[in-house]
Every structure is written in structure tokens, then in C-alpha cells.
mmCIF file of C-alpha atoms and ligand atoms in Angstrom:
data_model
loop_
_atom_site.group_PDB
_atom_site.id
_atom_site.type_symbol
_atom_site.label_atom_id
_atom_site.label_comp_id
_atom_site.label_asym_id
_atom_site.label_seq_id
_atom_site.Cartn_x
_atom_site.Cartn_y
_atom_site.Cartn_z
ATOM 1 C CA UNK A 1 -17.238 -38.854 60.393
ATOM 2 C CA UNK A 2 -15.396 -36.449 57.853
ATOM 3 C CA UNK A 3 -13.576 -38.325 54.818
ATOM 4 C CA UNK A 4 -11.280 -37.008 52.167
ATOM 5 C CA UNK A 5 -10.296 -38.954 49.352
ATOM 6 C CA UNK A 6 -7.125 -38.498 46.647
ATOM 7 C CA UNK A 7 -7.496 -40.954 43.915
ATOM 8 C CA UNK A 8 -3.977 -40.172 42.262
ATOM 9 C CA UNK A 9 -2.662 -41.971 39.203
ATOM 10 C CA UNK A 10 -0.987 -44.509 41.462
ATOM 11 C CA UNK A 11 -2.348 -44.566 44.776
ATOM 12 C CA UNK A 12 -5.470 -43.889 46.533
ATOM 13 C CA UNK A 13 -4.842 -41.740 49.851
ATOM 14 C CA UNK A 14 -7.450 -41.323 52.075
ATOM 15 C CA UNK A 15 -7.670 -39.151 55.723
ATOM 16 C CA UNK A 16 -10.630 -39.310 57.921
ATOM 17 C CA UNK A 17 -11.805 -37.375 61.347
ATOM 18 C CA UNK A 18 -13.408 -39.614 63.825
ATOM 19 C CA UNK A 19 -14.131 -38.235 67.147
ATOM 20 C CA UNK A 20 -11.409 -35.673 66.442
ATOM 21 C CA UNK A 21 -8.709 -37.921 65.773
ATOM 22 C CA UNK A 22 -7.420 -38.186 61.927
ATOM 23 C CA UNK A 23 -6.391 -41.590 60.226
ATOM 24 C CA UNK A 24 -4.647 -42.124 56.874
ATOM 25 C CA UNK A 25 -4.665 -45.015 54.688
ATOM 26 C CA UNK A 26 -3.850 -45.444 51.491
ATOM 27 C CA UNK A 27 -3.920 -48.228 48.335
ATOM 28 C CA UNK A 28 -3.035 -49.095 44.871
ATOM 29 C CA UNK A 29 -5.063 -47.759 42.617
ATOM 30 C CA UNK A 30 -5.982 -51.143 41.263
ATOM 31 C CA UNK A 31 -8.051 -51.582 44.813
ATOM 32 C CA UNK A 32 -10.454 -48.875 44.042
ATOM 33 C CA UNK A 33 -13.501 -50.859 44.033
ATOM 34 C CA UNK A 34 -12.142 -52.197 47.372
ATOM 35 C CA UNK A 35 -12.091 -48.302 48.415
ATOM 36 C CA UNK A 36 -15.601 -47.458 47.209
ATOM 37 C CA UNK A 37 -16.689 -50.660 49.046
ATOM 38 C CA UNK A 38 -15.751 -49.307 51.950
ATOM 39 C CA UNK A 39 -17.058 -45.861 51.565
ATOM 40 C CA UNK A 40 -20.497 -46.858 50.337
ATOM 41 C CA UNK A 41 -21.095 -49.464 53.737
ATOM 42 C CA UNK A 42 -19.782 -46.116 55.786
ATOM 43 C CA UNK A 43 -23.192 -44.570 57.272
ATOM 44 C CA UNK A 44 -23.158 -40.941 58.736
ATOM 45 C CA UNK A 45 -20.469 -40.152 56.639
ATOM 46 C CA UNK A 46 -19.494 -36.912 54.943
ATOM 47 C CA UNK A 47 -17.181 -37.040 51.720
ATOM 48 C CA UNK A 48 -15.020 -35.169 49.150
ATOM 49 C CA UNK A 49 -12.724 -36.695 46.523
ATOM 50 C CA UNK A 50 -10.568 -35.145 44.732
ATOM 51 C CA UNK A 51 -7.553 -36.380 42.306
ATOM 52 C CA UNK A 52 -6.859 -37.190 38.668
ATOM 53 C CA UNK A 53 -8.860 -40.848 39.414
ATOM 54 C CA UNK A 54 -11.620 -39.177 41.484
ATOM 55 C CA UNK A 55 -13.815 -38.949 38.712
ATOM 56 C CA UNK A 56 -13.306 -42.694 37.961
ATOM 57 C CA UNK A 57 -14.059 -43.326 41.700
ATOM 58 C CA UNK A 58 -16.939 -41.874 42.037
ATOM 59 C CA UNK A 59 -18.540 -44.050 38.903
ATOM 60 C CA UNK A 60 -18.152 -46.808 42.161
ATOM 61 C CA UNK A 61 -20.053 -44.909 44.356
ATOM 62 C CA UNK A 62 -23.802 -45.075 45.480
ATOM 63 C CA UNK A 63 -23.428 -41.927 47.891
ATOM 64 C CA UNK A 64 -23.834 -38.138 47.686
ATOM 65 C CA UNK A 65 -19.999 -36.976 47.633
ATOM 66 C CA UNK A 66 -18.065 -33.308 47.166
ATOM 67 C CA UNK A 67 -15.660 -33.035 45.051
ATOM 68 C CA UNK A 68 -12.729 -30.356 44.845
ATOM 69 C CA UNK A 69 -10.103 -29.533 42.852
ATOM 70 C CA UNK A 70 -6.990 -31.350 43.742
ATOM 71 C CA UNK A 71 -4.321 -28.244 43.608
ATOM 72 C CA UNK A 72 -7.380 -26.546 46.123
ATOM 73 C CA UNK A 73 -7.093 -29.773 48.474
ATOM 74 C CA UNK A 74 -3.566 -29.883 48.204
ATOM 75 C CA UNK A 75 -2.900 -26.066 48.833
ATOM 76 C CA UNK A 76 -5.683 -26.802 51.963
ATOM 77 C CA UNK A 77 -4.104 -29.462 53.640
ATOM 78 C CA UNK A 78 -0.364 -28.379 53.333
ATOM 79 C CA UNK A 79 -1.840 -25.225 55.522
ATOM 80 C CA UNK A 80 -3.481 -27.115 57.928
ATOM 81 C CA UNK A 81 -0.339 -30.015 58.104
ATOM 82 C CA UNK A 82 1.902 -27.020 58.722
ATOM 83 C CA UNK A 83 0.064 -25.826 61.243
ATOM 84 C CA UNK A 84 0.202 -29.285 63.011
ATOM 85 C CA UNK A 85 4.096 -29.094 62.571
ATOM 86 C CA UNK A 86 3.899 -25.941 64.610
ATOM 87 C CA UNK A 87 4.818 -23.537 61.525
ATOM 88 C CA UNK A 88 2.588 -20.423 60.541
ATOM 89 C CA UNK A 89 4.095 -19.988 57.083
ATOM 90 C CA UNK A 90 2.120 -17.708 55.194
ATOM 91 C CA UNK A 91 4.050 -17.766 51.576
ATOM 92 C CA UNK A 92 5.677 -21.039 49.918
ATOM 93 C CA UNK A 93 6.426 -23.502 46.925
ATOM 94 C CA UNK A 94 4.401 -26.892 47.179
ATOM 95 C CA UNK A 95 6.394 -29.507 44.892
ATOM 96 C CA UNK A 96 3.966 -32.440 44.476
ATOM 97 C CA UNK A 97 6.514 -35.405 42.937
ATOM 98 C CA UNK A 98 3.504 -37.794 42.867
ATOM 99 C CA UNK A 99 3.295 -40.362 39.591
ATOM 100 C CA UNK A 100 4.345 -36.617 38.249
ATOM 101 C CA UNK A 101 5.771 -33.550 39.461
ATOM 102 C CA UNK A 102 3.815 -30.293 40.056
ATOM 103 C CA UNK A 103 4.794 -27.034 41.360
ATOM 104 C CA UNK A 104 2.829 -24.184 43.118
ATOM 105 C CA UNK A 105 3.553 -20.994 44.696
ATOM 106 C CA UNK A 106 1.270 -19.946 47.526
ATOM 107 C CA UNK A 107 1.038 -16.660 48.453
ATOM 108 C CA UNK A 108 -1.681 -13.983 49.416
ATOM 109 C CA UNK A 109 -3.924 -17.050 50.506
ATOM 110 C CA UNK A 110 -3.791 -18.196 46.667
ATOM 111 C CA UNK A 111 -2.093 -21.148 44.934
ATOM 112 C CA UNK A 112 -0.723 -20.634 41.318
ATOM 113 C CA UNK A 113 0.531 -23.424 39.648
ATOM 114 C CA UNK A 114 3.575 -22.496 38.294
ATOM 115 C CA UNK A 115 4.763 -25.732 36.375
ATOM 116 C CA UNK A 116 5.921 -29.535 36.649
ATOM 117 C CA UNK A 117 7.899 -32.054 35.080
ATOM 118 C CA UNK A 118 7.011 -35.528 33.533
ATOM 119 C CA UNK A 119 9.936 -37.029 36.219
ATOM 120 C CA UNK A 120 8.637 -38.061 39.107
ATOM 121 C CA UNK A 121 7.545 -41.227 40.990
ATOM 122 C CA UNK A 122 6.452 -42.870 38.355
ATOM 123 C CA UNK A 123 10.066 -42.493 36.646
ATOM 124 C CA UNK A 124 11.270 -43.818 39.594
ATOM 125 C CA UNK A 125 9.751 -47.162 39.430
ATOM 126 C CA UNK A 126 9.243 -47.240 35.789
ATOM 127 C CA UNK A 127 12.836 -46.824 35.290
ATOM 128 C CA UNK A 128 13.748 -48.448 38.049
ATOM 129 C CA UNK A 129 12.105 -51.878 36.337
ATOM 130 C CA UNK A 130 13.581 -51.324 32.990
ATOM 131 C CA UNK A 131 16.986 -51.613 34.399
ATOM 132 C CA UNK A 132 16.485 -54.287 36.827
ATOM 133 C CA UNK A 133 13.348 -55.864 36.819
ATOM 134 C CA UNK A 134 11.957 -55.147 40.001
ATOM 135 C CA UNK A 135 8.492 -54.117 40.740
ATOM 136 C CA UNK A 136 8.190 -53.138 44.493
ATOM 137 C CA UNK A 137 8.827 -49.718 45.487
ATOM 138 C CA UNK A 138 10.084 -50.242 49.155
ATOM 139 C CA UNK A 139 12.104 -53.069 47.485
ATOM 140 C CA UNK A 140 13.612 -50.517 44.694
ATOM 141 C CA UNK A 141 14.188 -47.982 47.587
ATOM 142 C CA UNK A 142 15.799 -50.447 49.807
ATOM 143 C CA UNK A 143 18.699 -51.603 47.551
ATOM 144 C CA UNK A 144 19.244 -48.034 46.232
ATOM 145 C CA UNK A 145 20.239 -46.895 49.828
ATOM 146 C CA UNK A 146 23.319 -49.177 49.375
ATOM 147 C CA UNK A 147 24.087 -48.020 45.777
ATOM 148 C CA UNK A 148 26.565 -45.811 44.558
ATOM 149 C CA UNK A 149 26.299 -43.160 41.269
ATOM 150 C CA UNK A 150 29.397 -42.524 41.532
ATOM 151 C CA UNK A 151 30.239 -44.687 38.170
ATOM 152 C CA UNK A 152 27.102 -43.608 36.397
ATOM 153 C CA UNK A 153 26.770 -40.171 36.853
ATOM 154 C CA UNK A 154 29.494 -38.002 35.344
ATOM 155 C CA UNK A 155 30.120 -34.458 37.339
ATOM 156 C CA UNK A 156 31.262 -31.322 35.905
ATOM 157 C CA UNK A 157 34.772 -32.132 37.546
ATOM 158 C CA UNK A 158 34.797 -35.448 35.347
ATOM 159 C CA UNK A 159 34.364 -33.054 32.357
ATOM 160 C CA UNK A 160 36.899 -30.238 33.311
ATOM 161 C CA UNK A 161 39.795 -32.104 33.648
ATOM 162 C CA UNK A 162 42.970 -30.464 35.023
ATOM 163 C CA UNK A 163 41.306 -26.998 34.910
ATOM 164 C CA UNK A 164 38.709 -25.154 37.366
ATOM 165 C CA UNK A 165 35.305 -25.637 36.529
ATOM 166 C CA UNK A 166 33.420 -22.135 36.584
ATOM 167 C CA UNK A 167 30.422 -24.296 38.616
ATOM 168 C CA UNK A 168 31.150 -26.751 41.200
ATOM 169 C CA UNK A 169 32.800 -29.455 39.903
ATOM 170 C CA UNK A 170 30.674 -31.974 42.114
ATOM 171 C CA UNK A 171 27.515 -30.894 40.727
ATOM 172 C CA UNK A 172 25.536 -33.720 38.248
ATOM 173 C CA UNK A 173 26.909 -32.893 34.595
ATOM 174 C CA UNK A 174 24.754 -35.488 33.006
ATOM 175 C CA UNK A 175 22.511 -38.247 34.881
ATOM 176 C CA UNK A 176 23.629 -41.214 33.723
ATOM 177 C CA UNK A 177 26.195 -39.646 31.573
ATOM 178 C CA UNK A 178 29.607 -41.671 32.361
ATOM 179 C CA UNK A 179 30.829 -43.615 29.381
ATOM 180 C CA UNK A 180 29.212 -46.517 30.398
ATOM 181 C CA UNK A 181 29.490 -49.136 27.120
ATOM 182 C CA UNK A 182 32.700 -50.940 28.632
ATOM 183 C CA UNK A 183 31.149 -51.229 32.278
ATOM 184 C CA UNK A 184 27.436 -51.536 31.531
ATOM 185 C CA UNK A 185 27.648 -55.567 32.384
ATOM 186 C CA UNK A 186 29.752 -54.766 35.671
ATOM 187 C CA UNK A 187 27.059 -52.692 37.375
ATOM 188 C CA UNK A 188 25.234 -53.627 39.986
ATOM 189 C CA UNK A 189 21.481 -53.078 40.510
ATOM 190 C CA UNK A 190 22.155 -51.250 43.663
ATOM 191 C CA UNK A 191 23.798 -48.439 41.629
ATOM 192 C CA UNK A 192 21.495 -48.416 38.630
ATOM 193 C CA UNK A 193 18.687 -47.612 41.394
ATOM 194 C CA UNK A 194 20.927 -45.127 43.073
ATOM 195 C CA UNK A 195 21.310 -43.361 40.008
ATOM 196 C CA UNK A 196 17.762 -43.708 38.945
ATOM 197 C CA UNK A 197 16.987 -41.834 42.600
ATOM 198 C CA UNK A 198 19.346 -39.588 41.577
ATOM 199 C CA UNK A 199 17.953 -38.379 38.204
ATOM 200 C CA UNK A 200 14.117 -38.113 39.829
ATOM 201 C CA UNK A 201 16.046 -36.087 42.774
ATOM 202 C CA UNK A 202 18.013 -33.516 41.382
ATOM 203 C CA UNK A 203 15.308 -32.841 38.473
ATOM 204 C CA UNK A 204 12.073 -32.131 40.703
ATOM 205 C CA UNK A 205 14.632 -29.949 42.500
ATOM 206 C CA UNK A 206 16.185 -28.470 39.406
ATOM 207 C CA UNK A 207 12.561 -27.574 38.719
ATOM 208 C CA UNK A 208 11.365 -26.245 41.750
ATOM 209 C CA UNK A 209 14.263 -23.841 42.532
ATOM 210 C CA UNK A 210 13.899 -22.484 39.441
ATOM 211 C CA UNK A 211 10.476 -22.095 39.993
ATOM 212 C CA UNK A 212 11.001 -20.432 42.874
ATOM 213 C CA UNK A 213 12.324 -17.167 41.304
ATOM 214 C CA UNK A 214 8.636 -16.681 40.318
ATOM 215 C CA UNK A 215 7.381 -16.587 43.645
ATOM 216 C CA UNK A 216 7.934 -14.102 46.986
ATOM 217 C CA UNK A 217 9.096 -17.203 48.890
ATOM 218 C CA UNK A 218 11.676 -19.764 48.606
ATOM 219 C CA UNK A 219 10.407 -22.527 51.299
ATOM 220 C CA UNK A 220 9.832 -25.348 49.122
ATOM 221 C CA UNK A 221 7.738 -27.973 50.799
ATOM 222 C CA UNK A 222 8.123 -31.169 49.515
ATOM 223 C CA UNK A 223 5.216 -33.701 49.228
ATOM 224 C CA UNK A 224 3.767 -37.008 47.393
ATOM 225 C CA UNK A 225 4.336 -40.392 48.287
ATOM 226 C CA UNK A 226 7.844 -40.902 46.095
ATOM 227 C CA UNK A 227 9.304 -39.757 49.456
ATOM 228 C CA UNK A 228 7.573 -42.460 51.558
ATOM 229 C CA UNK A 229 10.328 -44.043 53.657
ATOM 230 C CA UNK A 230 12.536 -42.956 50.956
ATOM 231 C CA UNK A 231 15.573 -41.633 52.894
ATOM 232 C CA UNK A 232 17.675 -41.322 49.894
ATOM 233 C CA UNK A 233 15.391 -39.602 47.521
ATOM 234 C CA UNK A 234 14.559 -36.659 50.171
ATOM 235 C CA UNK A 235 18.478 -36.659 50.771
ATOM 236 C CA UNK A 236 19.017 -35.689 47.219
ATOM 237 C CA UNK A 237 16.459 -33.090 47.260
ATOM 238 C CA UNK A 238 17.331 -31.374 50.350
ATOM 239 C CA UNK A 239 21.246 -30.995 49.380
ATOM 240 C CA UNK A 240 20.659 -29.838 46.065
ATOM 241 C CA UNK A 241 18.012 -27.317 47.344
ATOM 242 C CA UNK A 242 20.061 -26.323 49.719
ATOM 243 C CA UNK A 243 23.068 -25.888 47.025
ATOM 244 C CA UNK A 244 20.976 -23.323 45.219
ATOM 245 C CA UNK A 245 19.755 -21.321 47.823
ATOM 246 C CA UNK A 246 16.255 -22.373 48.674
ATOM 247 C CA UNK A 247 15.129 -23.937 51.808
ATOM 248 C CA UNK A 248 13.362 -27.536 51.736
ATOM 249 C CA UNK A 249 10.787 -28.387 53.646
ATOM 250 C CA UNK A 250 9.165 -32.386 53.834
ATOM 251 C CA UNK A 251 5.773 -32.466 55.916
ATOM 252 C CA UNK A 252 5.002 -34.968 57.969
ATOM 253 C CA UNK A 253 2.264 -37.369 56.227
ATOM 254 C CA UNK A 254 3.068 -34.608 53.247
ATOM 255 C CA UNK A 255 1.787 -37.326 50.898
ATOM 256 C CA UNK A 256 -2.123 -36.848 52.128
ATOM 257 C CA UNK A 257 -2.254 -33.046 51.455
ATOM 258 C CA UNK A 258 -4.839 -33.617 49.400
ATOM 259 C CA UNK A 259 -6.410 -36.372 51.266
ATOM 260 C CA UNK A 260 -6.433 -34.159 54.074
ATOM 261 C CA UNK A 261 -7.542 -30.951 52.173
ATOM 262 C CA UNK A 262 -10.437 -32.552 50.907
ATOM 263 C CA UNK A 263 -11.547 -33.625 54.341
ATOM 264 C CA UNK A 264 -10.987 -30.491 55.667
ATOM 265 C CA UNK A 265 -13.164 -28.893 53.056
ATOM 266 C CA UNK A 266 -16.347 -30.660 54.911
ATOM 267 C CA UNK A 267 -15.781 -29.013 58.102
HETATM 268 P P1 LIG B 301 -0.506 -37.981 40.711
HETATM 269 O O1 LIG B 301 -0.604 -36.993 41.842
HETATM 270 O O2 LIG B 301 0.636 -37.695 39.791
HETATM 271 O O3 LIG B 301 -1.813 -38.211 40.041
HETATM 272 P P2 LIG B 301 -0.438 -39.972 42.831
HETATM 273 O O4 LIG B 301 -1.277 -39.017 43.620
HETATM 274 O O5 LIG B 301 -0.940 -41.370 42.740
HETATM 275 O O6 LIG B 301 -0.170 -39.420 41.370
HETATM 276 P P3 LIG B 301 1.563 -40.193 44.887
HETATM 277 O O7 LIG B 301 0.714 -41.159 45.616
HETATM 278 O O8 LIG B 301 1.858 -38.905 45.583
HETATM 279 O O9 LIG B 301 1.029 -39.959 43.426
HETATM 280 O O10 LIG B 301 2.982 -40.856 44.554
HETATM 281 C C1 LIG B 301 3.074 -42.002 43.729
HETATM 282 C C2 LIG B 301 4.503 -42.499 43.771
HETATM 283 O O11 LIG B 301 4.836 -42.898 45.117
HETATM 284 C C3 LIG B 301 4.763 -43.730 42.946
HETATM 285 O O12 LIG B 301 5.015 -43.390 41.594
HETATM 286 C C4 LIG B 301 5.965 -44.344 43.645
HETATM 287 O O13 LIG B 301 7.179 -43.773 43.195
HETATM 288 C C5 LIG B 301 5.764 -43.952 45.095
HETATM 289 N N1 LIG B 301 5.226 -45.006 45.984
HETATM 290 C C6 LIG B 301 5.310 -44.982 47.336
HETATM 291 N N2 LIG B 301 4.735 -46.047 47.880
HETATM 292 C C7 LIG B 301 4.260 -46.794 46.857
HETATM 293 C C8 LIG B 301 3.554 -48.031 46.789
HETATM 294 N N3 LIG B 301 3.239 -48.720 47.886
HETATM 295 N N4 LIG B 301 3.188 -48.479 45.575
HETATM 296 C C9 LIG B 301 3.497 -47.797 44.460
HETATM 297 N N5 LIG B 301 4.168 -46.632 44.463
HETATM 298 C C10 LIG B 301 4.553 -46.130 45.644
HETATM 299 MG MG1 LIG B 302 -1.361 -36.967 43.674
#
């Protein structure tokens, strides 16, 4: 058996290869010792970690295990999950919105990271609680499919009133940026967490198609668990990318690139 490991700042992903077949699993990061429990009664095993936590991970474990450099794993399992979706892609932008954002360019067989931002998942539910209280992220992403931004958000058109924008006049003018002191008390916590999915969306995509004028390709493949079941969050992303000319991309179990990288490091 062949196991990679991605201790990330929130969750633990891991992909393993067991009579050819792979598996994913993943966990909180507060069940690590749970994880190394698991990896430590494993016999016959080969493993790599790799991740922000992987160091902490491997203080919990009593076997011989690779590590790897998680923008390496990544870059090595988006390859080898595109080539499961049938796609042969040879240059493109990997946008990792994880607990943070982080954006590559691969191209000649290389991965440069090319920069990030501090918004990402871990906005998302950070924010997300501040406003409301909640705590669960399929909870969060659940009522925020019924929410609105449409009183939240003010749009260029809001701002150029009874004249022609030189921009679209739908596009975000400022997240969050309606005058919202008379209505704060009316709004619901379905469209607070819209909005909040709103912000983390149109930023990591602000981002990345910017980022893409630095590299040969503009596929942007979108990964990290933030867009785990979240329907609203990748619809966001894909429209605004999209809007400015780049073409998005989500991979299927995207959010164990590195997971899977790692593991296919051993082979
Ligand atoms: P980083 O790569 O920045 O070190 P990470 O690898 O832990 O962090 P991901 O696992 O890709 O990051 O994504 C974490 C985000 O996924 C969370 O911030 C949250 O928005 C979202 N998420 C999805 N499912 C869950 C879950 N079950 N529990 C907590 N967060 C979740
Ligand atoms: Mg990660």
C-alpha cells in the first residue's frame, strides 16, 4: 500500500493505492493523533506527507516516512487528476483557496508560485461566525445557497447613477459596501453568508486572473476543500473568471492534489 498525506492548516487529506484502487479521506486537523494512529498500526506501508502541519505530524509517528514539498505534491497530483479527467494539459494556473489562497503557474514541467491572498477558506468560516455564529461549514454553505447579496454588496451601477459606467455596472464595487447602518438589524443570516461567499469568491478570482498575465496559459484550475459541496462558492468563481477572460477549471477530488501527489511520489 502507497499513502500520501496533506496535513493542511485545517484539514488532514489523505489518498491511498490499494490493489490499484485509490481512496481519500480526510479530517480535522484536531484528529491528527487519530491519523498517526492509524498510520503507525498500517504494516507494509509506504508514506509521504507533505503540508504546512506535516512536520507536526510526523512528531506522532513511529515509522520511516518521505516527505515533499507541498507546492511539488500539489503541482504532481493536479497532473495526474487531470489525466484521470481525460485532459492532457500541459501549461496552467493552480489556485489552491485552502485555509489560504495560493497561486501557481505550471509550465515547461515546472511550478512557480506566483502569489496568494490571506482570503480564503478560512475567511469563509471565520467570517462567516463573526456575523452569525455558526461553526459548521456544510451548515454555513447550506444557508448561503438561499441568500441574497444583493443588499450588501454595492455594484458599480449602484455608484454611477443615471450615467454609463465605463466597467460593467454589475460588477462588485465594494464587498459589503451598501450603506448598511439603517438595515444592518433587518438582514438575514442567509445573506450575510451569501455575501461572505461572495467576498472569498470574487477575490481568489480577482487574484488569479491577474495572475494569469504572468503565465503562457490562462486555464485556471481551481482546488482546496473551500469548494467541497460548495455550489455557490465555485459559481462565483467560474462567472467572474469567465468575465475576465480566463477559463476555470474545478478537478474532481481537486482538494487531495497534494494528498495524491505525495502518494504518487512513492511509486
Ligand atoms: P492550507 O493549504 O492553507 O494549509 P488546508 O490544506 O487545511 O489549508 P483545505 O483543506 O484545502 O486547506 O481547505 C480548508 C477549507 O475548506 C476550510 O477553511 C473551509 O473553508 C473548507 N472546509 C471544507 N470542509 C470542511 C470541514 N469539514 N471542516 C472545516 N472546513 C472545511
Ligand atoms: Mg492545503
Amino acid at each position: 500500500m502507497i499513502v500520501g498525506i496533506d496535513a493542511g492548516g485545517t484539514l488532514i487529506k489523505v489518498a491511498y493505492a490499494e490493489a490499484g484502487e485509490i481512496h481519500f479521506a480526510k479530517y480535522p486537523i484536531a484528529e491528527m493523533e487519530q491519523v498517526a494512529d492509524w498510520i503507525n498500526g498500517l504494516d507494509q506501508a509506504a508514506i509521504c506527507v507533505t503540508g504546512g502541519k506535516s512536520g507536526v505530524l510526523r512528531s506522532f509517528l513511529t515509522k520511516e516516512t518521505a516527505e515533499m514539498v507541498e507546492f511539488e505534491a500539489t503541482h504532481l497530483g493536479v497532473q495526474y487528476l487531470l489525466e484521470k479527467m481525460g485532459r492532457s494539459d500541459d501549461a496552467y494556473l493552480v489556485t489552491n483557496v485552502g485555509t489560504g489562497t495560493s497561486i501557481h503557474c505550471i509550465q515547461n514541467n515546472t511550478q512557480e508560485r506566483l502569489g496568494g491572498t490571506g482570503i480564503g477558506g478560512g475567511t469563509l468560516i471565520g467570517l462567516s461566525h463573526l456575523l452569525t455564529g455558526l461553526t459548521d461549514f456544510d451548515e454555513i454553505v447550506r444557508l448561503a445557497s438561499n441568500g441574497s447579496r444583493e443588499r450588501i454588496d454595492l455594484k458599480v451601477k449602484h455608484i454611477y447613477e443615471g450615467k454609463e459606467p465605463p466597467i460593467s455596472g454589475e460588477l462588485t464595487a465594494s464587498n459589503f459596501g451598501q450603506d448598511l447602518f439603517s438595515i444592518s438589524s433587518e438582514l438575514s443570516v442567509e445573506e450575510l453568508l451569501a455575501t461572505v461567499i461572495g467576498l472569498v469568491g470574487e477575490t481568489v478570482s480577482t487574484v488569479s486572473v491577474q495572475a494569469a498575465r504572468q503565465c503562457s496559459s490562462s486555464t485556471i484550475i481551481y482546488i482546496g476543500s473551500s469548494f467541497i459541496e460548495n455550489a455557490l462558492l465555485k459559481q462565483v468563481v467560474e462567472s467572474y473568471t469567465i468575465l475576465r477572460g480566463s477559463i476555470p477549471l474545478f478537478l474532481e477530488n481537486g482538494e487531495f492534489s497534494g494528498a495524491v501527489g505525495a502518494m504518487k511520489s512513492l511509486e
